[in-house]
Coordinates of C-alpha atoms and ligand atoms in Angstrom, one line a residue:
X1 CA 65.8 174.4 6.0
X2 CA 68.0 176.6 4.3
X3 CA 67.7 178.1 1.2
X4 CA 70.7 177.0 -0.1
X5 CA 70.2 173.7 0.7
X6 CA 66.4 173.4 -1.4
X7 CA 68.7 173.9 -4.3
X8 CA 71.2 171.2 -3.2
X9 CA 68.8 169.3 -3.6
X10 CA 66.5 170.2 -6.5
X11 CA 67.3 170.6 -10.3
X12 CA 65.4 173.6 -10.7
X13 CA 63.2 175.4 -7.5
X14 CA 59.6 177.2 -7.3
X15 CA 59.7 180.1 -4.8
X16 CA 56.5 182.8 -4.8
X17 CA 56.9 185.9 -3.3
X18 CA 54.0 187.6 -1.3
X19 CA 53.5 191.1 0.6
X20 CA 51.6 192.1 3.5
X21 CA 47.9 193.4 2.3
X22 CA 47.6 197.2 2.6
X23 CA 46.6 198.7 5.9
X24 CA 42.9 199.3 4.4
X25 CA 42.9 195.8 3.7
X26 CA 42.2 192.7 6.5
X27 CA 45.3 191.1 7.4
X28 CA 43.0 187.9 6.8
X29 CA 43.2 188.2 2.5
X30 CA 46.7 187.0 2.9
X31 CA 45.4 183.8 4.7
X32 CA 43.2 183.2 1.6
X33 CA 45.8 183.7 -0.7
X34 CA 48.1 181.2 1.3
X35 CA 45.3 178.7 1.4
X36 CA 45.4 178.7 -2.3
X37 CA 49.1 178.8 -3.1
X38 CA 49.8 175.9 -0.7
X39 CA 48.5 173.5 -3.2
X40 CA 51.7 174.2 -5.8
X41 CA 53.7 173.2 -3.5
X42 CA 56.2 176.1 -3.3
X43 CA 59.9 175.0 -2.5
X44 CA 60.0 178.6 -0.6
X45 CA 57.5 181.5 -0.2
X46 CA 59.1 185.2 0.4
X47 CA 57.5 188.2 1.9
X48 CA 58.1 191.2 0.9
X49 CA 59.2 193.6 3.8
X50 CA 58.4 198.3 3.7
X51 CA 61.1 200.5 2.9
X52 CA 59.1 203.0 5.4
X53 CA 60.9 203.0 8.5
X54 CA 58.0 202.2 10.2
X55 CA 60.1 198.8 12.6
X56 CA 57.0 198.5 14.7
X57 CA 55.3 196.8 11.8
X58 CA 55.6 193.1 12.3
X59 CA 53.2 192.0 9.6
X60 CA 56.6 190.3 7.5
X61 CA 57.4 188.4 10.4
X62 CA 53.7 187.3 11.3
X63 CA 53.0 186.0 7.8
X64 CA 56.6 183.9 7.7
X65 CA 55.7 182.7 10.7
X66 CA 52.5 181.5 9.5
X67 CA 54.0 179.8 6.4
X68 CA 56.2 177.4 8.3
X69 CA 54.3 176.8 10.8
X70 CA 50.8 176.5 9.6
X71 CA 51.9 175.4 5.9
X72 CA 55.1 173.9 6.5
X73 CA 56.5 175.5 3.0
X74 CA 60.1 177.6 4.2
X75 CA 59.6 181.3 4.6
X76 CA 62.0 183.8 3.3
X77 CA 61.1 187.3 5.2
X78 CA 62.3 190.0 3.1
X79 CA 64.0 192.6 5.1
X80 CA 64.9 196.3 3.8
X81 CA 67.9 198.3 6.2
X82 CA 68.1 201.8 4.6
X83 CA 65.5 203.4 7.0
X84 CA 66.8 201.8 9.6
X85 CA 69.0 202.2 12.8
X86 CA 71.0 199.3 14.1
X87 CA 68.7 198.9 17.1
X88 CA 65.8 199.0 15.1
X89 CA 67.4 195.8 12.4
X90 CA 68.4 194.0 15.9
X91 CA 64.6 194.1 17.1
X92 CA 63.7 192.6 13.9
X93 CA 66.1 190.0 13.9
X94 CA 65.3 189.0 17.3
X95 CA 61.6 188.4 16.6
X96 CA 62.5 187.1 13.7
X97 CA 64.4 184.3 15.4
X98 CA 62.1 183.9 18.4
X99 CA 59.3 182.8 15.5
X100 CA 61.8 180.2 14.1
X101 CA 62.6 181.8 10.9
X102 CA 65.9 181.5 9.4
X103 CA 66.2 182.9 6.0
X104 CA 66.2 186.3 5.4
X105 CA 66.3 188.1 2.1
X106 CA 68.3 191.1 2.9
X107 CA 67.9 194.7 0.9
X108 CA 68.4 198.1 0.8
X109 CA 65.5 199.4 0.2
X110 CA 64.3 202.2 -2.2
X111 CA 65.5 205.6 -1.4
X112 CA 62.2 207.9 -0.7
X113 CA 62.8 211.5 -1.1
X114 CA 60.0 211.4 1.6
X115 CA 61.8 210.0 4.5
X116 CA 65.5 211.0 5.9
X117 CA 67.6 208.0 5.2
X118 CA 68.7 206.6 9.0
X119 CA 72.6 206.2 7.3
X120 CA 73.6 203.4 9.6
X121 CA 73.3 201.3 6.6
X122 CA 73.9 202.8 2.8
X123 CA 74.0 199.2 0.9
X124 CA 72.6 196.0 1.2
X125 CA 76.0 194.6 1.6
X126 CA 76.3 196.0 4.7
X127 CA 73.1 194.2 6.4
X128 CA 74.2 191.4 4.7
X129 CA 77.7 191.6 6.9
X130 CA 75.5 192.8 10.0
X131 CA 73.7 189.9 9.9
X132 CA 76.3 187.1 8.9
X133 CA 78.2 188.9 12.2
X134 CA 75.3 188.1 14.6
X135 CA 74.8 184.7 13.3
X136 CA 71.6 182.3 13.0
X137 CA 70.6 183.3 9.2
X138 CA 70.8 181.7 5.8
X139 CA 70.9 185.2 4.0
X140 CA 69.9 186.1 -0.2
X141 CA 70.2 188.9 -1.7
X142 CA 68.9 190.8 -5.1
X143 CA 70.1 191.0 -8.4
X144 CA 69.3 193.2 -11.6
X145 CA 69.4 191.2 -15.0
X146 CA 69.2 194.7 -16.7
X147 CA 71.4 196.6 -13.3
X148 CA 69.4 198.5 -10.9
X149 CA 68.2 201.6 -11.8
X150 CA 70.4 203.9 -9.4
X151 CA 73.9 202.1 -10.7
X152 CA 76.3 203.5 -13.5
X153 CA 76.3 200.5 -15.6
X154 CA 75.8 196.9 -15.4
X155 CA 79.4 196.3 -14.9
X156 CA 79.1 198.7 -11.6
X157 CA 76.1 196.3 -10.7
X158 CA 77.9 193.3 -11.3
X159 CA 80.7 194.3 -9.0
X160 CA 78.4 195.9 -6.3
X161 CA 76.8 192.4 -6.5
X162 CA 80.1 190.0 -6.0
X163 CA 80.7 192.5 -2.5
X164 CA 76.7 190.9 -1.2
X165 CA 78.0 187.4 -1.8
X166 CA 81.2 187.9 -0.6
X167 CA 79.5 189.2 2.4
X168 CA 77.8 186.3 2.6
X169 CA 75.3 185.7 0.1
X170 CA 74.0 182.4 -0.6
X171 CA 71.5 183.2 -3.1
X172 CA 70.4 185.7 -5.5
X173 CA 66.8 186.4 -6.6
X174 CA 66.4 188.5 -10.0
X175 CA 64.3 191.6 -10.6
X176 CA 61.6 191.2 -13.1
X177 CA 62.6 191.1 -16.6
X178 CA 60.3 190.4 -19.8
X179 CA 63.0 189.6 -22.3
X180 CA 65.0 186.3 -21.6
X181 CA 68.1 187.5 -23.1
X182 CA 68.7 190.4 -20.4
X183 CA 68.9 187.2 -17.9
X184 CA 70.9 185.1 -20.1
X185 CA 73.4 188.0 -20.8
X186 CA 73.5 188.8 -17.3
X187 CA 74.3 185.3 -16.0
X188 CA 77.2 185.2 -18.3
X189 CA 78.9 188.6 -16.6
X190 CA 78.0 186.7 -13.4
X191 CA 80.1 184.1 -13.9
X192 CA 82.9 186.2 -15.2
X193 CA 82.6 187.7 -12.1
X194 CA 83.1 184.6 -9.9
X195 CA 79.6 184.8 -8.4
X196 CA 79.0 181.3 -8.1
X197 CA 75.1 181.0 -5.5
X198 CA 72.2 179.9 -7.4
X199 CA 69.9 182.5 -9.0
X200 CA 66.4 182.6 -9.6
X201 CA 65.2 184.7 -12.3
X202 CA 61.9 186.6 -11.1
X203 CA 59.0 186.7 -13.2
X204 CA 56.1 188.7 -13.2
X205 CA 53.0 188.0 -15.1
X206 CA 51.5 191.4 -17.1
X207 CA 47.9 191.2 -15.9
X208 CA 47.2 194.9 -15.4
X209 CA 48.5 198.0 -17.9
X210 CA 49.1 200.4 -14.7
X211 CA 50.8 198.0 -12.4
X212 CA 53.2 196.9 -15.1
X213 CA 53.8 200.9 -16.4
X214 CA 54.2 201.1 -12.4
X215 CA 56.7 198.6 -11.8
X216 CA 58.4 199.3 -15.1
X217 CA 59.1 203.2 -14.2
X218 CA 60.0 201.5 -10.4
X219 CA 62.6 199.6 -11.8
X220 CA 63.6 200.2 -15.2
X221 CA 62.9 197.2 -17.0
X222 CA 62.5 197.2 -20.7
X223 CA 59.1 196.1 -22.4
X224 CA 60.0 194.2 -25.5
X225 CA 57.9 195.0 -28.5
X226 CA 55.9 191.9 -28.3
X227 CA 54.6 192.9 -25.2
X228 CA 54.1 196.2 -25.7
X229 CA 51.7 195.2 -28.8
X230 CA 50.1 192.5 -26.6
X231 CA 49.0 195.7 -23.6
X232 CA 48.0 197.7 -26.6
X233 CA 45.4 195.4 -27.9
X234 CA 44.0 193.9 -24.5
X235 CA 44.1 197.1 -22.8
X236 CA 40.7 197.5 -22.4
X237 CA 39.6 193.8 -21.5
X238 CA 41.3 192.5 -18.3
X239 CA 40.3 188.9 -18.8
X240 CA 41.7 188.9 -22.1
X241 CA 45.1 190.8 -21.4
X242 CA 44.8 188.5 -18.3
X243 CA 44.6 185.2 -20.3
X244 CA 47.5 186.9 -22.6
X245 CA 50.0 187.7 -19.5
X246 CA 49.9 184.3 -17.7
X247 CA 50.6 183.0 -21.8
X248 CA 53.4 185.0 -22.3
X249 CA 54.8 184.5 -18.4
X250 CA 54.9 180.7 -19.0
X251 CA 56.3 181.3 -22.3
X252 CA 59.5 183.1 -20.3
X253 CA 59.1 180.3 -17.8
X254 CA 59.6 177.4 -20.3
X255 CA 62.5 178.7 -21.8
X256 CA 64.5 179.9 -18.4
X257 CA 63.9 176.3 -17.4
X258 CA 64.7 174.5 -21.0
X259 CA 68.4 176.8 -20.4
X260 CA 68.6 175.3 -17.1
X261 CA 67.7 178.0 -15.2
X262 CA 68.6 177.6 -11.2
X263 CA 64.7 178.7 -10.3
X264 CA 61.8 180.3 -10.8
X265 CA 60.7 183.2 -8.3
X266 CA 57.0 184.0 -8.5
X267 CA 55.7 187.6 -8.2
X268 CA 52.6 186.5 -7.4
X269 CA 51.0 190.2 -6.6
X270 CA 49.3 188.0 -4.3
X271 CA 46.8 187.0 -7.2
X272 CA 46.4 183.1 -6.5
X273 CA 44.5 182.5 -9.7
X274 CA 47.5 183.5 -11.9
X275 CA 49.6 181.9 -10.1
X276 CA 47.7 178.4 -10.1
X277 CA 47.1 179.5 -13.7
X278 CA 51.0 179.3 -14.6
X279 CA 51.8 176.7 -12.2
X280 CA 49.2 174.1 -13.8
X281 CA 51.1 174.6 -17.4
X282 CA 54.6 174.6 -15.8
X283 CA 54.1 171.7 -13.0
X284 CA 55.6 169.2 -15.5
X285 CA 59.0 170.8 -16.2
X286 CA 59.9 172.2 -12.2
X287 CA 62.2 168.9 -11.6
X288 CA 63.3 167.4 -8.7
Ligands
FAD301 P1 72.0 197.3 -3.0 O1 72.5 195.9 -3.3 O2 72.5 198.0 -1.9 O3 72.2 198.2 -4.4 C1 71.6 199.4 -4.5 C2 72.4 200.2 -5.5 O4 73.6 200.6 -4.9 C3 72.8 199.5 -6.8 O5 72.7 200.5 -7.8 C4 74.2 199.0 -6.5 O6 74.9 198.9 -7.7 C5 74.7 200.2 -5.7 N1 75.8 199.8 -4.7 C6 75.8 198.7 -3.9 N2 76.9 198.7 -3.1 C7 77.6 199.8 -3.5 C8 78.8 200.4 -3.0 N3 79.5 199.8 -2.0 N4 79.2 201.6 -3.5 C9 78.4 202.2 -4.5 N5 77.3 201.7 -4.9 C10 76.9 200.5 -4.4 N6 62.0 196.6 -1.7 C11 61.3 196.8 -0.5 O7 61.1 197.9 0.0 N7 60.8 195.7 0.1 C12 61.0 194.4 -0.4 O8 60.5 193.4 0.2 C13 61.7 194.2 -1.6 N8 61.9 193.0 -2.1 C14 62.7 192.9 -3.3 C15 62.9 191.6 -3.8 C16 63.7 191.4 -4.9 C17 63.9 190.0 -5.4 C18 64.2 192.5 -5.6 C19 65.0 192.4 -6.9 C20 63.9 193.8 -5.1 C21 63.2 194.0 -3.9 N9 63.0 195.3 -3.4 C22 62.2 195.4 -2.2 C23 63.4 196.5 -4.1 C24 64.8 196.9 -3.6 O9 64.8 197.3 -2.2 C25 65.3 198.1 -4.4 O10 65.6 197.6 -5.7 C26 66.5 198.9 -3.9 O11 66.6 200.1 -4.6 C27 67.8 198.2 -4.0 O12 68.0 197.2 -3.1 P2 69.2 196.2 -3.1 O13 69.1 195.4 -1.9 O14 69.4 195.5 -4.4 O15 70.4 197.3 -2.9

């Protein structure tokens, strides 16, 4: 099914978003991990897709693959274009279709001062054409409640996003954000804008005080007060700062929903006891 077309059909959507385990890792962790988050029955799961240039890897692909046809939940293969050459995006695609998959979240990908940038495509918008060219793809793309971290202002942003959906589009998923209002503020600009495809706001649950100062400095997201007090005093005891983030996740997660929020998108971090965690307190409000 199409991504589109889940939210059609449902008031407000569950996705969850997973990545690939590490090369030092077995590929069989995610398995596990799937095993688990079948139960919540996602609408959608997404997987995440490296920015590394490295096309042979076809661990994305595999894991979709598993997820509709072992799980039967819709996959959404994330796929990144700016270490990339044409060929290279066509031998993805093509696997990608010969497994059945047919929703693709296309990106650009981080630029890594580490590796030469292919320049056969600059801007998401531009895979985002590619693709709606060739045909056979439902395609989403990312959005930045507080802009993305390379643009001029959120204005720019705003703009740079209406070119992805008027390229074709169909559905935006939101960077993390900890403070509701950035989401709400940016939905309104949104519509100004004419951007009229569903968008799920992304949430990440604070579990761990370096992942989050790492994502953070990734992506520039701010870290309200509140939060900022609640690291500070559970620093030191990860079940407690644990208990604290899936609390204050679900307290983002009732509100987004109470303001009629489109959908919820899960960073999981491919921790299935958080995610059943928030999902048990949360079950009641994801309507159909
Ligand atoms: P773009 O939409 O191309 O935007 C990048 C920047 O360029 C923005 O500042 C934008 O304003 C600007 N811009 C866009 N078009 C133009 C233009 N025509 N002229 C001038 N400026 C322009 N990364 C991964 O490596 N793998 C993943 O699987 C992955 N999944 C993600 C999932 C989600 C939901 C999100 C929000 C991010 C994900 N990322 C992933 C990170 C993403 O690749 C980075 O944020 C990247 O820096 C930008 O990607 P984009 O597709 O949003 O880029």
């Amino acid at each position: 099914m199409q991504i589109a077309d889940i939210f059609r059909q449902k008031k407000t959507v569950l996705s969850l978003e997973v990545f690939p385990p590490k090369k030092t890792s077995s590929i069989d962790t995610i398995y596990t991990t799937l095993d688990d988050l079948q139960g919540l029955n996602p609408d959608f799961i997404s997987v995440t897709y490296g920015a590394g240039g490295n096309a042979g890897d076809t661990s994305t692909c595999d894991i979709a693959s598993v997820i509709k046809n072992k799980y039967g939940i819709e996959p959404l293969a994330h796929l990144t274009c700016v270490n990339y050459t044409k060929e290279e995006i066509d031998r993805i695609l093509d696997l990608l279709q010969q497994k059945g998959i047919k929703n693709i979240l296309a990106l650009r990908g981080d630029i890594n001062s580490d590796i030469q940038p292919k320049n056969e495509f600059c801007y998401a918008s531009e895979l985002i054409t590619y693709i709606k060219e060739r045909g056979g793809f439902h395609v989403s793309g990312a959005c930045y409640p507080e802009g993305h971290i390379d643009s001029e202002n959120l204005i720019a942003d705003i703009h740079n996003l209406k070119s992805k959906v008027n390229a074709g589009a169909e559905h935006l998923i939101s960077q993390l954000f900890f403070d509701n209002s950035y989401f709400y503020n940016f939905l309104e600009k949104a519509q100004i804008a004419g951007i009229r495809v569903p968008i799920e706001a992304g949430i990440m649950p604070v579990v761990n005080k370096a992942q989050i100062e790492r994502m953070v400095t990734l992506c520039g997201a701010s870290l309200p007060a509140k939060l900022t007090k609640m690291i500070q005093r559970f620093e030191y005891s990860p079940e407690a700062l644990r208990d604290a983030g899936i609390a204050y996740a679900v307290e983002q997660i009732v509100d987004l929903i109470s303001q009629g929020v489109d959908g919820i998108h899960l960073y999981t971090m491919n921790n299935s006891y958080i995610a059943k965690k928030i999902h048990a307190s949360i079950a009641g409000l994801i309507q159909s």
